[in-house]
PDB file of C-alpha atoms in Angstrom:
ATOM      1  CA  GLN A   1      37.595-117.273 -91.983  1.00  0.00           C
ATOM      2  CA  VAL A   2      35.277-115.899 -94.685  1.00  0.00           C
ATOM      3  CA  GLN A   3      35.359-112.134 -95.070  1.00  0.00           C
ATOM      4  CA  LEU A   4      32.660-110.000 -96.698  1.00  0.00           C
ATOM      5  CA  SER A   5      32.894-106.355 -97.682  1.00  0.00           C
ATOM      6  CA  GLU A   6      30.022-104.132 -98.802  1.00  0.00           C
ATOM      7  CA  SER A   7      30.271-101.062-101.055  1.00  0.00           C
ATOM      8  CA  GLY A   8      28.121 -98.874-103.248  1.00  0.00           C
ATOM      9  CA  GLY A   9      26.132 -96.948-100.693  1.00  0.00           C
ATOM     10  CA  GLY A  10      25.497 -93.232-100.933  1.00  0.00           C
ATOM     11  CA  LEU A  11      22.960 -90.430-100.985  1.00  0.00           C
ATOM     12  CA  VAL A  12      20.067 -90.681-103.436  1.00  0.00           C
ATOM     13  CA  GLN A  13      16.733 -88.940-103.889  1.00  0.00           C
ATOM     14  CA  ALA A  14      13.470 -90.780-103.365  1.00  0.00           C
ATOM     15  CA  GLY A  15      12.566 -92.711-106.504  1.00  0.00           C
ATOM     16  CA  GLY A  16      16.216 -93.161-107.422  1.00  0.00           C
ATOM     17  CA  SER A  17      18.350 -96.281-107.722  1.00  0.00           C
ATOM     18  CA  LEU A  18      21.544 -97.721-106.267  1.00  0.00           C
ATOM     19  CA  THR A  19      23.411-100.988-106.659  1.00  0.00           C
ATOM     20  CA  LEU A  20      25.274-102.379-103.656  1.00  0.00           C
ATOM     21  CA  SER A  21      28.119-104.884-103.879  1.00  0.00           C
ATOM     22  CA  CYS A  22      29.167-107.600-101.432  1.00  0.00           C
ATOM     23  CA  ALA A  23      32.628-108.948-102.199  1.00  0.00           C
ATOM     24  CA  SER A  24      33.347-112.336-100.640  1.00  0.00           C
ATOM     25  CA  SER A  25      36.623-114.097 -99.898  1.00  0.00           C
ATOM     26  CA  ALA A  26      34.772-117.397-100.472  1.00  0.00           C
ATOM     27  CA  ARG A  27      33.401-118.841-103.697  1.00  0.00           C
ATOM     28  CA  THR A  28      29.867-117.470-104.064  1.00  0.00           C
ATOM     29  CA  SER A  29      28.930-120.491-106.169  1.00  0.00           C
ATOM     30  CA  ALA A  30      29.648-122.703-103.152  1.00  0.00           C
ATOM     31  CA  THR A  31      28.080-120.466-100.484  1.00  0.00           C
ATOM     32  CA  PHE A  32      24.825-121.800 -99.005  1.00  0.00           C
ATOM     33  CA  HIS A  33      22.912-118.495 -98.852  1.00  0.00           C
ATOM     34  CA  THR A  34      24.241-114.930 -99.027  1.00  0.00           C
ATOM     35  CA  GLY A  35      21.847-112.385 -97.643  1.00  0.00           C
ATOM     36  CA  TRP A  36      21.389-108.638 -97.396  1.00  0.00           C
ATOM     37  CA  PHE A  37      20.004-106.947 -94.307  1.00  0.00           C
ATOM     38  CA  HIS A  38      18.943-103.362 -93.629  1.00  0.00           C
ATOM     39  CA  GLN A  39      19.377-101.600 -90.317  1.00  0.00           C
ATOM     40  CA  ALA A  40      17.504 -98.334 -89.968  1.00  0.00           C
ATOM     41  CA  PRO A  41      18.662 -95.856 -87.298  1.00  0.00           C
ATOM     42  CA  GLY A  42      17.722 -97.142 -83.853  1.00  0.00           C
ATOM     43  CA  LYS A  43      16.311-100.435 -85.142  1.00  0.00           C
ATOM     44  CA  GLY A  44      17.420-104.030 -85.576  1.00  0.00           C
ATOM     45  CA  ARG A  45      18.614-105.715 -88.743  1.00  0.00           C
ATOM     46  CA  GLU A  46      15.750-106.476 -91.143  1.00  0.00           C
ATOM     47  CA  PHE A  47      15.978-109.098 -93.867  1.00  0.00           C
ATOM     48  CA  VAL A  48      16.095-107.701 -97.402  1.00  0.00           C
ATOM     49  CA  ALA A  49      17.046-110.471 -99.821  1.00  0.00           C
ATOM     50  CA  ALA A  50      19.108-113.625-100.194  1.00  0.00           C
ATOM     51  CA  ILE A  51      20.518-115.771-102.978  1.00  0.00           C
ATOM     52  CA  THR A  52      21.223-119.472-102.625  1.00  0.00           C
ATOM     53  CA  TRP A  53      24.092-121.525-104.011  1.00  0.00           C
ATOM     54  CA  THR A  54      21.704-122.672-106.773  1.00  0.00           C
ATOM     55  CA  GLU A  55      20.908-118.980-107.533  1.00  0.00           C
ATOM     56  CA  SER A  56      17.383-119.158-106.168  1.00  0.00           C
ATOM     57  CA  THR A  57      16.358-115.852-104.614  1.00  0.00           C
ATOM     58  CA  TYR A  58      13.915-114.695-101.952  1.00  0.00           C
ATOM     59  CA  TYR A  59      12.988-111.259-100.627  1.00  0.00           C
ATOM     60  CA  GLY A  60      11.555-109.386 -97.702  1.00  0.00           C
ATOM     61  CA  ASP A  61       8.002-108.100 -98.149  1.00  0.00           C
ATOM     62  CA  SER A  62       8.980-104.417 -98.104  1.00  0.00           C
ATOM     63  CA  VAL A  63      11.350-104.692-101.062  1.00  0.00           C
ATOM     64  CA  GLN A  64       9.561-107.246-103.234  1.00  0.00           C
ATOM     65  CA  GLY A  65       9.376-105.902-106.777  1.00  0.00           C
ATOM     66  CA  ARG A  66      11.824-103.042-106.099  1.00  0.00           C
ATOM     67  CA  PHE A  67      15.091-104.809-105.233  1.00  0.00           C
ATOM     68  CA  THR A  68      16.912-107.560-107.102  1.00  0.00           C
ATOM     69  CA  ILE A  69      19.705-109.761-105.767  1.00  0.00           C
ATOM     70  CA  TYR A  70      22.138-111.451-108.131  1.00  0.00           C
ATOM     71  CA  ARG A  71      25.742-112.519-108.197  1.00  0.00           C
ATOM     72  CA  ASP A  72      28.849-112.722-110.346  1.00  0.00           C
ATOM     73  CA  ASP A  73      30.721-115.932-109.516  1.00  0.00           C
ATOM     74  CA  ALA A  74      33.772-114.853-111.519  1.00  0.00           C
ATOM     75  CA  GLU A  75      34.106-111.901-109.126  1.00  0.00           C
ATOM     76  CA  ASN A  76      32.748-113.751-106.038  1.00  0.00           C
ATOM     77  CA  THR A  77      30.440-110.792-105.558  1.00  0.00           C
ATOM     78  CA  VAL A  78      26.759-110.589-104.686  1.00  0.00           C
ATOM     79  CA  TYR A  79      24.872-107.485-105.776  1.00  0.00           C
ATOM     80  CA  LEU A  80      21.710-105.798-104.578  1.00  0.00           C
ATOM     81  CA  SER A  81      20.048-103.618-107.194  1.00  0.00           C
ATOM     82  CA  MET A  82      17.676-101.170-105.520  1.00  0.00           C
ATOM     83  CA  THR A  83      15.111 -99.167-107.479  1.00  0.00           C
ATOM     84  CA  ASN A  84      12.278 -96.816-106.553  1.00  0.00           C
ATOM     85  CA  LEU A  85      14.053 -96.061-103.285  1.00  0.00           C
ATOM     86  CA  LYS A  86      12.041 -94.612-100.405  1.00  0.00           C
ATOM     87  CA  PRO A  87      13.137 -92.596 -97.361  1.00  0.00           C
ATOM     88  CA  ASP A  88      12.337 -95.669 -95.214  1.00  0.00           C
ATOM     89  CA  ASP A  89      15.104 -97.511 -97.080  1.00  0.00           C
ATOM     90  CA  THR A  90      17.657 -95.277 -95.350  1.00  0.00           C
ATOM     91  CA  GLY A  91      20.120 -97.099 -93.132  1.00  0.00           C
ATOM     92  CA  VAL A  92      23.126 -99.363 -93.147  1.00  0.00           C
ATOM     93  CA  TYR A  93      23.059-102.365 -95.458  1.00  0.00           C
ATOM     94  CA  TYR A  94      24.955-105.483 -94.485  1.00  0.00           C
ATOM     95  CA  CYS A  95      25.675-108.739 -96.264  1.00  0.00           C
ATOM     96  CA  ALA A  96      26.254-112.019 -94.470  1.00  0.00           C
ATOM     97  CA  ILE A  97      26.262-115.779 -94.950  1.00  0.00           C
ATOM     98  CA  GLY A  98      23.593-118.041 -93.528  1.00  0.00           C
ATOM     99  CA  GLY A  99      20.013-118.924 -94.480  1.00  0.00           C
ATOM    100  CA  GLY A 100      16.443-117.834 -93.957  1.00  0.00           C
ATOM    101  CA  LYS A 101      15.118-114.400 -93.042  1.00  0.00           C
ATOM    102  CA  THR A 102      16.420-113.963 -89.505  1.00  0.00           C
ATOM    103  CA  ALA A 103      19.638-112.079 -88.751  1.00  0.00           C
ATOM    104  CA  HIS A 104      20.374-114.534 -85.936  1.00  0.00           C
ATOM    105  CA  ASP A 105      20.850-117.273 -88.540  1.00  0.00           C
ATOM    106  CA  TYR A 106      23.582-115.377 -90.395  1.00  0.00           C
ATOM    107  CA  HIS A 107      27.282-114.920 -89.695  1.00  0.00           C
ATOM    108  CA  HIS A 108      30.473-113.525 -91.257  1.00  0.00           C
ATOM    109  CA  TRP A 109      28.906-110.067 -91.394  1.00  0.00           C
ATOM    110  CA  GLY A 110      30.549-107.324 -93.415  1.00  0.00           C
ATOM    111  CA  PRO A 111      31.091-103.818 -91.955  1.00  0.00           C
ATOM    112  CA  GLY A 112      28.094-102.402 -93.877  1.00  0.00           C
ATOM    113  CA  THR A 113      27.511 -99.565 -96.315  1.00  0.00           C
ATOM    114  CA  GLN A 114      25.356 -96.499 -95.640  1.00  0.00           C
ATOM    115  CA  VAL A 115      22.391 -95.655 -97.860  1.00  0.00           C
ATOM    116  CA  THR A 116      20.572 -92.373 -97.396  1.00  0.00           C
ATOM    117  CA  VAL A 117      17.382 -91.639 -99.324  1.00  0.00           C
ATOM    118  CA  SER A 118      16.221 -88.030 -99.242  1.00  0.00           C
ATOM    119  CA  SER A 119      12.588 -87.059 -99.664  1.00  0.00           C
TER     120      SER A 119
END
């Protein structure tokens, strides 16, 4: 059973930056797609970004140009670098394994890490 664990969340002012980490018990170089999702209070999980086993990346429209996903295969960790953060980015960030931009197509979810962006 693959296990994922997110870290790096916290409180940041609008315009600030944070980098989240997703540590995997599986080899990231052999994982089909690893994705990040954002869940705002009272809402469903929204796709943020994903990286494929060939290191191709794709992003949700709301974060394009602000967030960058990358990975370190030596550490089996996928990172999400977030810049120019906005209050709407507040919520819990989850990583998971799957493919595409729909939460339903992902599994092995981590417990999440909280990000709060103050205005």
